[in-house]
Short mmCIF file of the C-alpha atoms (twelve columns), coordinates in Angstrom:
data_MODEL
# 
_entry.id   MODEL 
# 
loop_
_atom_site.group_PDB 
_atom_site.id 
_atom_site.type_symbol 
_atom_site.label_atom_id 
_atom_site.label_alt_id 
_atom_site.label_comp_id 
_atom_site.label_asym_id 
_atom_site.label_seq_id 
_atom_site.Cartn_x 
_atom_site.Cartn_y 
_atom_site.Cartn_z 
_atom_site.pdbx_PDB_model_num 
ATOM 1   C CA . MET A 1   222.586 87.583  26.048  1 
ATOM 2   C CA . ASP A 2   221.108 84.884  23.804  1 
ATOM 3   C CA . LEU A 3   218.493 85.662  21.176  1 
ATOM 4   C CA . VAL A 4   215.505 84.387  23.170  1 
ATOM 5   C CA . ALA A 5   216.521 86.576  26.093  1 
ATOM 6   C CA . GLU A 6   216.925 89.597  23.816  1 
ATOM 7   C CA . VAL A 7   213.472 89.037  22.307  1 
ATOM 8   C CA . LYS A 8   211.926 88.682  25.765  1 
ATOM 9   C CA . LYS A 9   213.600 91.923  26.815  1 
ATOM 10  C CA . LEU A 10  212.123 93.729  23.792  1 
ATOM 11  C CA . ILE A 11  208.642 92.335  24.509  1 
ATOM 12  C CA . LEU A 12  208.791 93.389  28.141  1 
ATOM 13  C CA . GLU A 13  209.979 96.913  27.270  1 
ATOM 14  C CA . VAL A 14  207.092 97.457  24.838  1 
ATOM 15  C CA . LEU A 15  204.407 95.988  27.059  1 
ATOM 16  C CA . GLU A 16  205.588 98.103  29.980  1 
ATOM 17  C CA . ASP A 17  205.763 101.226 27.820  1 
ATOM 18  C CA . LYS A 18  203.836 101.088 24.526  1 
ATOM 19  C CA . ALA A 19  205.556 104.289 23.375  1 
ATOM 20  C CA . LYS A 20  208.633 102.138 22.745  1 
ATOM 21  C CA . LEU A 21  206.761 100.206 20.043  1 
ATOM 22  C CA . ASN A 22  207.815 102.745 17.418  1 
ATOM 23  C CA . SER A 23  211.366 103.122 18.724  1 
ATOM 24  C CA . PHE A 24  214.105 101.522 16.662  1 
ATOM 25  C CA . ASN A 25  215.441 98.203  17.932  1 
ATOM 26  C CA . ALA A 26  218.121 96.305  16.027  1 
ATOM 27  C CA . LEU A 27  216.289 93.007  16.523  1 
ATOM 28  C CA . GLN A 28  213.157 94.104  14.709  1 
ATOM 29  C CA . VAL A 29  212.644 92.783  11.196  1 
ATOM 30  C CA . TYR A 30  211.097 94.416  8.155   1 
ATOM 31  C CA . ALA A 31  208.194 92.013  7.810   1 
ATOM 32  C CA . PHE A 32  207.351 93.188  4.288   1 
ATOM 33  C CA . THR A 33  209.404 94.492  1.418   1 
ATOM 34  C CA . ASN A 34  209.144 98.054  0.122   1 
ATOM 35  C CA . GLU A 35  210.742 97.013  -3.186  1 
ATOM 36  C CA . ASN A 36  208.826 96.046  -6.287  1 
ATOM 37  C CA . ILE A 37  210.177 92.495  -6.116  1 
ATOM 38  C CA . ALA A 38  207.243 91.317  -8.224  1 
ATOM 39  C CA . GLY A 39  208.428 93.661  -10.967 1 
ATOM 40  C CA . TYR A 40  211.999 92.446  -11.161 1 
ATOM 41  C CA . THR A 41  211.343 88.733  -10.555 1 
ATOM 42  C CA . LYS A 42  208.330 88.410  -12.865 1 
ATOM 43  C CA . GLU A 43  210.478 88.112  -15.968 1 
ATOM 44  C CA . LEU A 44  213.394 86.161  -14.482 1 
ATOM 45  C CA . GLU A 45  214.394 83.446  -16.926 1 
ATOM 46  C CA . MET A 46  217.367 81.405  -15.753 1 
ATOM 47  C CA . ASN A 47  218.362 77.980  -14.492 1 
ATOM 48  C CA . LEU A 48  215.896 77.173  -11.709 1 
ATOM 49  C CA . ASN A 49  218.314 74.578  -10.331 1 
ATOM 50  C CA . GLY A 50  221.089 77.155  -10.015 1 
ATOM 51  C CA . ASN A 51  222.079 78.536  -6.620  1 
ATOM 52  C CA . VAL A 52  220.576 81.835  -5.488  1 
ATOM 53  C CA . LEU A 53  221.919 84.072  -2.725  1 
ATOM 54  C CA . THR A 54  219.551 86.692  -1.362  1 
ATOM 55  C CA . ILE A 55  219.145 89.049  1.546   1 
ATOM 56  C CA . CYS A 56  216.775 87.411  4.029   1 
ATOM 57  C CA . SER A 57  215.108 90.386  5.749   1 
ATOM 58  C CA . GLY A 58  211.446 89.474  6.346   1 
ATOM 59  C CA . GLY A 59  211.398 86.745  3.715   1 
ATOM 60  C CA . ASP A 60  209.738 88.451  0.764   1 
ATOM 61  C CA . HIS A 61  212.695 87.919  -1.587  1 
ATOM 62  C CA . LEU A 62  212.587 84.219  -0.765  1 
ATOM 63  C CA . LEU A 63  208.815 83.945  -1.179  1 
ATOM 64  C CA . ASN A 64  208.833 85.679  -4.565  1 
ATOM 65  C CA . LEU A 65  211.631 83.380  -5.730  1 
ATOM 66  C CA . GLY A 66  209.477 80.474  -4.568  1 
ATOM 67  C CA . VAL A 67  206.684 81.599  -6.873  1 
ATOM 68  C CA . LYS A 68  209.249 81.492  -9.700  1 
ATOM 69  C CA . LYS A 69  210.138 77.911  -8.602  1 
ATOM 70  C CA . PHE A 70  213.800 78.431  -7.798  1 
ATOM 71  C CA . ARG A 71  214.965 75.382  -5.855  1 
ATOM 72  C CA . ASN A 72  218.283 76.245  -4.167  1 
ATOM 73  C CA . ILE A 73  218.152 79.415  -2.120  1 
ATOM 74  C CA . ASN A 74  220.731 80.674  0.351   1 
ATOM 75  C CA . LEU A 75  219.635 83.443  2.726   1 
ATOM 76  C CA . ILE A 76  221.970 85.921  4.398   1 
ATOM 77  C CA . ASP A 77  221.370 88.744  6.860   1 
ATOM 78  C CA . ILE A 78  223.240 90.566  9.595   1 
ATOM 79  C CA . ASN A 79  220.152 90.481  11.825  1 
ATOM 80  C CA . PRO A 80  219.824 87.034  13.486  1 
ATOM 81  C CA . MET A 81  216.102 87.614  13.979  1 
ATOM 82  C CA . ALA A 82  215.618 87.648  10.193  1 
ATOM 83  C CA . GLU A 83  216.262 83.904  10.134  1 
ATOM 84  C CA . TYR A 84  213.804 83.125  12.914  1 
ATOM 85  C CA . PHE A 85  211.110 85.404  11.561  1 
ATOM 86  C CA . THR A 86  211.351 84.161  7.968   1 
ATOM 87  C CA . LEU A 87  211.781 80.441  8.631   1 
ATOM 88  C CA . GLY A 88  209.835 80.349  11.873  1 
ATOM 89  C CA . ILE A 89  206.902 82.699  11.177  1 
ATOM 90  C CA . LYS A 90  206.567 83.742  7.524   1 
ATOM 91  C CA . ILE A 91  207.002 80.306  5.922   1 
ATOM 92  C CA . PRO A 92  204.821 78.476  8.489   1 
ATOM 93  C CA . LEU A 93  202.165 81.143  8.026   1 
ATOM 94  C CA . VAL A 94  202.105 80.398  4.293   1 
ATOM 95  C CA . LEU A 95  202.030 76.631  4.837   1 
ATOM 96  C CA . ALA A 96  199.259 76.843  7.445   1 
ATOM 97  C CA . SER A 97  196.957 79.039  5.351   1 
ATOM 98  C CA . SER A 98  194.790 79.199  2.285   1 
ATOM 99  C CA . PHE A 99  195.247 82.277  0.106   1 
ATOM 100 C CA . ASP A 100 192.256 84.090  1.606   1 
ATOM 101 C CA . SER A 101 193.041 83.139  5.202   1 
ATOM 102 C CA . PHE A 102 196.686 84.121  4.724   1 
ATOM 103 C CA . LYS A 103 195.746 87.674  3.769   1 
ATOM 104 C CA . LYS A 104 193.338 87.920  6.691   1 
ATOM 105 C CA . ARG A 105 195.972 86.620  9.094   1 
ATOM 106 C CA . LEU A 106 198.551 89.096  7.802   1 
ATOM 107 C CA . GLU A 107 196.089 91.908  8.315   1 
ATOM 108 C CA . PHE A 108 195.217 90.797  11.836  1 
ATOM 109 C CA . LEU A 109 198.690 89.906  13.108  1 
ATOM 110 C CA . PHE A 110 200.640 92.795  11.570  1 
ATOM 111 C CA . LYS A 111 198.250 95.602  10.693  1 
ATOM 112 C CA . SER A 112 195.011 95.542  12.630  1 
ATOM 113 C CA . LYS A 113 194.493 97.497  15.835  1 
ATOM 114 C CA . ASN A 114 191.773 95.048  16.779  1 
ATOM 115 C CA . TYR A 115 192.882 93.619  20.130  1 
ATOM 116 C CA . ASP A 116 191.800 89.973  20.470  1 
ATOM 117 C CA . LEU A 117 194.254 88.048  22.617  1 
ATOM 118 C CA . ASP A 118 192.422 84.729  22.276  1 
ATOM 119 C CA . LEU A 119 192.481 84.904  18.476  1 
ATOM 120 C CA . GLU A 120 196.135 85.937  18.453  1 
ATOM 121 C CA . LYS A 121 196.992 83.036  20.747  1 
ATOM 122 C CA . LYS A 122 195.082 80.596  18.546  1 
ATOM 123 C CA . LEU A 123 196.790 81.809  15.356  1 
ATOM 124 C CA . LEU A 124 200.344 81.869  16.696  1 
ATOM 125 C CA . TYR A 125 200.236 78.501  18.444  1 
ATOM 126 C CA . SER A 126 198.711 76.971  15.302  1 
ATOM 127 C CA . LEU A 127 201.973 77.772  13.478  1 
ATOM 128 C CA . LEU A 128 204.120 75.579  15.749  1 
ATOM 129 C CA . PRO A 129 203.372 72.279  13.901  1 
ATOM 130 C CA . PHE A 130 204.623 73.895  10.670  1 
ATOM 131 C CA . MET A 131 208.001 74.861  12.162  1 
ATOM 132 C CA . SER A 132 211.132 72.743  12.238  1 
ATOM 133 C CA . LEU A 133 212.297 71.822  15.739  1 
ATOM 134 C CA . LYS A 134 214.796 74.687  16.012  1 
ATOM 135 C CA . TYR A 135 212.179 77.369  15.421  1 
ATOM 136 C CA . LYS A 136 209.443 75.513  17.301  1 
ATOM 137 C CA . LEU A 137 211.518 75.490  20.495  1 
ATOM 138 C CA . PHE A 138 212.410 79.149  20.056  1 
ATOM 139 C CA . PHE A 139 208.901 80.431  19.388  1 
ATOM 140 C CA . LYS A 140 207.166 78.193  21.919  1 
ATOM 141 C CA . GLU A 141 209.237 79.918  24.605  1 
ATOM 142 C CA . VAL A 142 208.651 83.370  23.092  1 
ATOM 143 C CA . PHE A 143 204.895 82.804  22.684  1 
ATOM 144 C CA . ASP A 144 204.522 81.487  26.236  1 
ATOM 145 C CA . TYR A 145 206.388 84.473  27.635  1 
ATOM 146 C CA . TYR A 146 204.469 87.018  25.571  1 
ATOM 147 C CA . PHE A 147 201.036 85.652  26.417  1 
ATOM 148 C CA . SER A 148 201.861 85.328  30.103  1 
ATOM 149 C CA . LEU A 149 202.782 89.021  30.135  1 
ATOM 150 C CA . GLN A 150 199.697 90.001  28.134  1 
ATOM 151 C CA . GLU A 151 197.489 88.266  30.705  1 
ATOM 152 C CA . LYS A 152 198.947 90.792  33.121  1 
ATOM 153 C CA . TYR A 153 199.285 93.957  30.996  1 
ATOM 154 C CA . HIS A 154 196.510 93.647  28.360  1 
ATOM 155 C CA . VAL A 155 198.306 96.076  26.054  1 
ATOM 156 C CA . PRO A 156 196.488 96.531  22.704  1 
ATOM 157 C CA . VAL A 157 199.458 95.492  20.575  1 
ATOM 158 C CA . LYS A 158 200.353 92.149  18.999  1 
ATOM 159 C CA . LEU A 159 203.577 90.171  19.165  1 
ATOM 160 C CA . MET A 160 204.240 90.490  15.433  1 
ATOM 161 C CA . GLN A 161 203.883 94.259  15.737  1 
ATOM 162 C CA . ILE A 162 206.537 94.210  18.455  1 
ATOM 163 C CA . LEU A 163 208.958 92.069  16.449  1 
ATOM 164 C CA . THR A 164 208.603 93.988  13.170  1 
ATOM 165 C CA . MET A 165 208.800 97.628  12.123  1 
ATOM 166 C CA . ASP A 166 206.778 98.258  8.982   1 
ATOM 167 C CA . TYR A 167 203.287 98.434  10.359  1 
ATOM 168 C CA . TYR A 168 202.619 101.522 8.198   1 
ATOM 169 C CA . PHE A 169 202.364 99.664  4.856   1 
ATOM 170 C CA . ASN A 170 198.818 98.836  3.811   1 
ATOM 171 C CA . MET A 171 197.856 95.568  2.161   1 
ATOM 172 C CA . GLU A 172 197.329 97.175  -1.255  1 
ATOM 173 C CA . GLU A 173 200.950 98.314  -1.299  1 
ATOM 174 C CA . ILE A 174 202.280 94.999  -0.002  1 
ATOM 175 C CA . THR A 175 200.299 93.160  -2.691  1 
ATOM 176 C CA . PHE A 176 201.743 95.414  -5.397  1 
ATOM 177 C CA . TYR A 177 205.279 94.422  -4.380  1 
ATOM 178 C CA . ASN A 178 204.822 90.656  -4.040  1 
ATOM 179 C CA . LEU A 179 203.980 87.960  -6.585  1 
ATOM 180 C CA . TYR A 180 202.794 85.534  -3.907  1 
ATOM 181 C CA . LEU A 181 199.998 87.930  -2.924  1 
ATOM 182 C CA . GLN A 182 198.896 88.482  -6.520  1 
ATOM 183 C CA . GLY A 183 196.390 85.685  -6.866  1 
ATOM 184 C CA . GLU A 184 195.596 82.254  -5.492  1 
ATOM 185 C CA . ASP A 185 197.521 80.429  -8.221  1 
ATOM 186 C CA . ASN A 186 200.741 82.216  -7.309  1 
ATOM 187 C CA . PHE A 187 200.178 81.539  -3.621  1 
ATOM 188 C CA . ASN A 188 199.564 77.831  -4.205  1 
ATOM 189 C CA . THR A 189 202.645 77.645  -6.428  1 
ATOM 190 C CA . LEU A 190 204.636 79.096  -3.542  1 
ATOM 191 C CA . LYS A 191 203.187 76.608  -1.038  1 
ATOM 192 C CA . ASP A 192 204.205 73.718  -3.269  1 
ATOM 193 C CA . ALA A 193 207.665 75.189  -3.868  1 
ATOM 194 C CA . LEU A 194 208.311 75.606  -0.140  1 
ATOM 195 C CA . MET A 195 207.850 71.871  0.321   1 
ATOM 196 C CA . HIS A 196 210.696 71.137  -2.105  1 
ATOM 197 C CA . LEU A 197 213.169 73.951  -1.504  1 
ATOM 198 C CA . SER A 198 216.793 73.476  -0.568  1 
ATOM 199 C CA . LEU A 199 217.116 76.364  1.866   1 
ATOM 200 C CA . SER A 200 219.873 77.647  4.139   1 
ATOM 201 C CA . PHE A 201 220.594 80.733  6.242   1 
ATOM 202 C CA . ARG A 202 223.831 82.322  7.332   1 
ATOM 203 C CA . ARG A 203 224.366 85.374  9.442   1 
ATOM 204 C CA . GLY A 204 226.654 87.907  7.830   1 
ATOM 205 C CA . ASN A 205 227.219 90.731  5.353   1 
ATOM 206 C CA . VAL A 206 226.299 89.882  1.774   1 
ATOM 207 C CA . PHE A 207 229.267 91.896  0.483   1 
ATOM 208 C CA . ASP A 208 231.711 89.634  2.328   1 
ATOM 209 C CA . VAL A 209 230.578 86.546  0.396   1 
ATOM 210 C CA . ASN A 210 233.314 85.194  -1.894  1 
ATOM 211 C CA . GLU A 211 232.552 81.728  -3.275  1 
ATOM 212 C CA . LYS A 212 234.018 81.143  -6.722  1 
ATOM 213 C CA . ASP A 213 231.532 80.356  -9.518  1 
ATOM 214 C CA . THR A 214 228.730 79.480  -7.114  1 
ATOM 215 C CA . TYR A 215 225.623 81.541  -7.854  1 
ATOM 216 C CA . GLU A 216 223.253 82.010  -10.747 1 
ATOM 217 C CA . LEU A 217 221.620 84.996  -9.057  1 
ATOM 218 C CA . ILE A 218 222.565 87.274  -6.142  1 
ATOM 219 C CA . MET A 219 219.969 89.700  -4.768  1 
ATOM 220 C CA . CYS A 220 221.360 92.442  -2.522  1 
ATOM 221 C CA . SER A 221 218.136 94.390  -1.962  1 
ATOM 222 C CA . ASN A 222 219.164 97.857  -0.708  1 
ATOM 223 C CA . ALA A 223 222.032 96.611  1.482   1 
ATOM 224 C CA . LEU A 224 224.344 99.066  -0.296  1 
ATOM 225 C CA . GLU A 225 222.518 101.864 1.532   1 
ATOM 226 C CA . TYR A 226 223.936 100.526 4.793   1 
ATOM 227 C CA . ALA A 227 227.388 99.542  3.538   1 
ATOM 228 C CA . TYR A 228 230.587 101.329 4.484   1 
ATOM 229 C CA . ILE A 229 232.622 102.508 1.514   1 
ATOM 230 C CA . PRO A 230 235.382 105.022 2.371   1 
ATOM 231 C CA . ASN A 231 234.227 108.479 1.222   1 
ATOM 232 C CA . PHE A 232 231.430 106.633 -0.580  1 
ATOM 233 C CA . ASP A 233 233.042 107.179 -3.976  1 
ATOM 234 C CA . MET A 234 230.460 105.542 -6.219  1 
ATOM 235 C CA . THR A 235 232.956 105.084 -9.043  1 
ATOM 236 C CA . ARG A 236 234.306 102.302 -6.805  1 
ATOM 237 C CA . VAL A 237 231.042 100.371 -6.746  1 
ATOM 238 C CA . LYS A 238 232.354 97.831  -9.260  1 
ATOM 239 C CA . GLU A 239 235.400 97.232  -7.077  1 
ATOM 240 C CA . PHE A 240 233.173 96.994  -4.012  1 
ATOM 241 C CA . PHE A 241 231.193 94.212  -5.707  1 
ATOM 242 C CA . SER A 242 234.294 92.246  -6.766  1 
ATOM 243 C CA . ASN A 243 233.748 89.500  -4.171  1 
ATOM 244 C CA . LEU A 244 230.186 88.964  -5.310  1 
ATOM 245 C CA . ARG A 245 231.213 88.999  -8.966  1 
ATOM 246 C CA . ASN A 246 233.718 86.266  -8.146  1 
ATOM 247 C CA . SER A 247 230.833 84.290  -6.649  1 
ATOM 248 C CA . LEU A 248 228.802 84.336  -9.884  1 
ATOM 249 C CA . ASN A 249 228.881 81.542  -12.398 1 
ATOM 250 C CA . ASP A 250 229.600 82.559  -15.995 1 
ATOM 251 C CA . ASN A 251 225.992 83.486  -16.783 1 
ATOM 252 C CA . GLY A 252 225.131 84.825  -13.360 1 
ATOM 253 C CA . VAL A 253 223.752 88.242  -12.457 1 
ATOM 254 C CA . ILE A 254 223.796 90.439  -9.376  1 
ATOM 255 C CA . TYR A 255 220.819 92.599  -8.526  1 
ATOM 256 C CA . ALA A 256 223.219 94.954  -6.862  1 
ATOM 257 C CA . THR A 257 221.064 97.672  -5.340  1 
ATOM 258 C CA . TYR A 258 217.493 98.858  -5.338  1 
ATOM 259 C CA . MET A 259 217.033 102.575 -6.086  1 
ATOM 260 C CA . TYR A 260 213.867 104.208 -4.804  1 
ATOM 261 C CA . GLY A 261 212.230 106.941 -6.863  1 
ATOM 262 C CA . LEU A 262 214.961 107.120 -9.503  1 
ATOM 263 C CA . TYR A 263 212.570 108.740 -11.972 1 
ATOM 264 C CA . ASP A 264 209.764 111.142 -10.996 1 
ATOM 265 C CA . LYS A 265 206.784 110.742 -13.338 1 
ATOM 266 C CA . ILE A 266 205.230 114.034 -12.298 1 
ATOM 267 C CA . THR A 267 208.278 116.213 -12.971 1 
ATOM 268 C CA . ASP A 268 209.556 113.976 -15.799 1 
ATOM 269 C CA . SER A 269 213.039 113.987 -14.284 1 
ATOM 270 C CA . TYR A 270 215.635 111.630 -12.857 1 
ATOM 271 C CA . GLU A 271 216.649 111.806 -9.218  1 
ATOM 272 C CA . ASN A 272 220.365 112.614 -9.076  1 
ATOM 273 C CA . PHE A 273 220.993 111.147 -5.648  1 
ATOM 274 C CA . PRO A 274 219.217 107.793 -5.264  1 
ATOM 275 C CA . ILE A 275 221.954 105.882 -3.410  1 
ATOM 276 C CA . LYS A 276 223.009 107.271 -0.068  1 
ATOM 277 C CA . GLY A 277 222.696 110.807 -1.381  1 
ATOM 278 C CA . THR A 278 225.351 110.173 -4.029  1 
ATOM 279 C CA . ASP A 279 225.237 111.689 -7.520  1 
ATOM 280 C CA . VAL A 280 224.666 108.972 -10.124 1 
ATOM 281 C CA . THR A 281 224.397 111.098 -13.251 1 
ATOM 282 C CA . SER A 282 228.050 110.979 -14.218 1 
ATOM 283 C CA . ARG A 283 229.372 107.821 -12.610 1 
ATOM 284 C CA . GLU A 284 230.741 104.923 -14.567 1 
ATOM 285 C CA . VAL A 285 228.372 102.467 -12.951 1 
ATOM 286 C CA . LEU A 286 225.494 103.785 -15.089 1 
ATOM 287 C CA . LYS A 287 227.080 101.952 -17.996 1 
ATOM 288 C CA . GLU A 288 225.766 98.825  -16.313 1 
ATOM 289 C CA . ASN A 289 222.184 97.715  -16.818 1 
ATOM 290 C CA . LEU A 290 219.387 99.512  -14.962 1 
ATOM 291 C CA . ILE A 291 215.962 97.864  -14.781 1 
ATOM 292 C CA . LEU A 292 213.277 100.542 -14.430 1 
ATOM 293 C CA . LEU A 293 210.245 99.503  -12.405 1 
ATOM 294 C CA . ASP A 294 206.909 101.017 -11.524 1 
ATOM 295 C CA . SER A 295 206.737 102.018 -7.896  1 
ATOM 296 C CA . PHE A 296 203.592 102.149 -5.826  1 
ATOM 297 C CA . LYS A 297 203.814 105.933 -5.946  1 
ATOM 298 C CA . ASN A 298 204.261 108.375 -8.854  1 
ATOM 299 C CA . ALA A 299 207.793 107.349 -9.683  1 
ATOM 300 C CA . ASN A 300 209.971 104.695 -11.238 1 
ATOM 301 C CA . ASP A 301 212.283 102.700 -9.041  1 
ATOM 302 C CA . ALA A 302 215.250 100.851 -10.504 1 
ATOM 303 C CA . VAL A 303 217.492 97.881  -9.922  1 
ATOM 304 C CA . LEU A 304 221.180 98.067  -10.793 1 
ATOM 305 C CA . VAL A 305 222.254 94.824  -12.498 1 
ATOM 306 C CA . LEU A 306 225.888 93.680  -12.561 1 
ATOM 307 C CA . ARG A 307 227.322 90.685  -14.363 1 
ATOM 308 C CA . LYS A 308 230.456 88.570  -14.305 1 
# 
């Protein structure tokens, strides 16, 4: 089954039974990050012309890098829908909007329970001129199919809520995590950067990448949480990252994994098991650099940084 057919199948299932909206589907994308990307990209100082490899997901890593004016960004994800959502929805939505209208459109399309099919139709079709031909053909077919079904079913749910799975984040939290939502200047910087980016996408596992001396920066998000390591012996993390280390240039860095709630501010204590339930207190990998970050809640998150 091709991707358009799979997306149509998902739309039909949800519109016929809204209870399936909250059921996991492998096609659905995390539309917004739950990492403090703003925190760990804010101070990035490196060659802006260097190559960057980052998890694609719903595009927030890319958009924050755009605010920092990186010019050569390679996206990777195992979910093929991540490409279409990021390059076919998220980027066009930025390009088609002012800062204030962008936030309102995010709220309406992804968060609001306000059912207004005419407004949704107007907003989604207005994105088509901002898409390259590949994504325009894809989403024109998807939009047409979705709206034809909604004329029949009138289900109070929006297409973006069907295609994504993080409806529970509020805008205050999303803003905290993302530089491009933290002020009009940042947003306009991003819009300009998107017009000049060298951008590519490949489908695959970030840990399989092995391109000698290629990247200035590699951002793995929390992909390690989903990786298979036999017996998950965390003392082997360095070995597990050997391919990616080979892909760094001499001054390059890997943001290897994002750790949620590493430090609890209330109890003044470190979480012992922040990666896949594995004890980090005595493992060799802690000799590497950890960047501590404020989280949206009463904790510190962290990013594990590896180098050549």
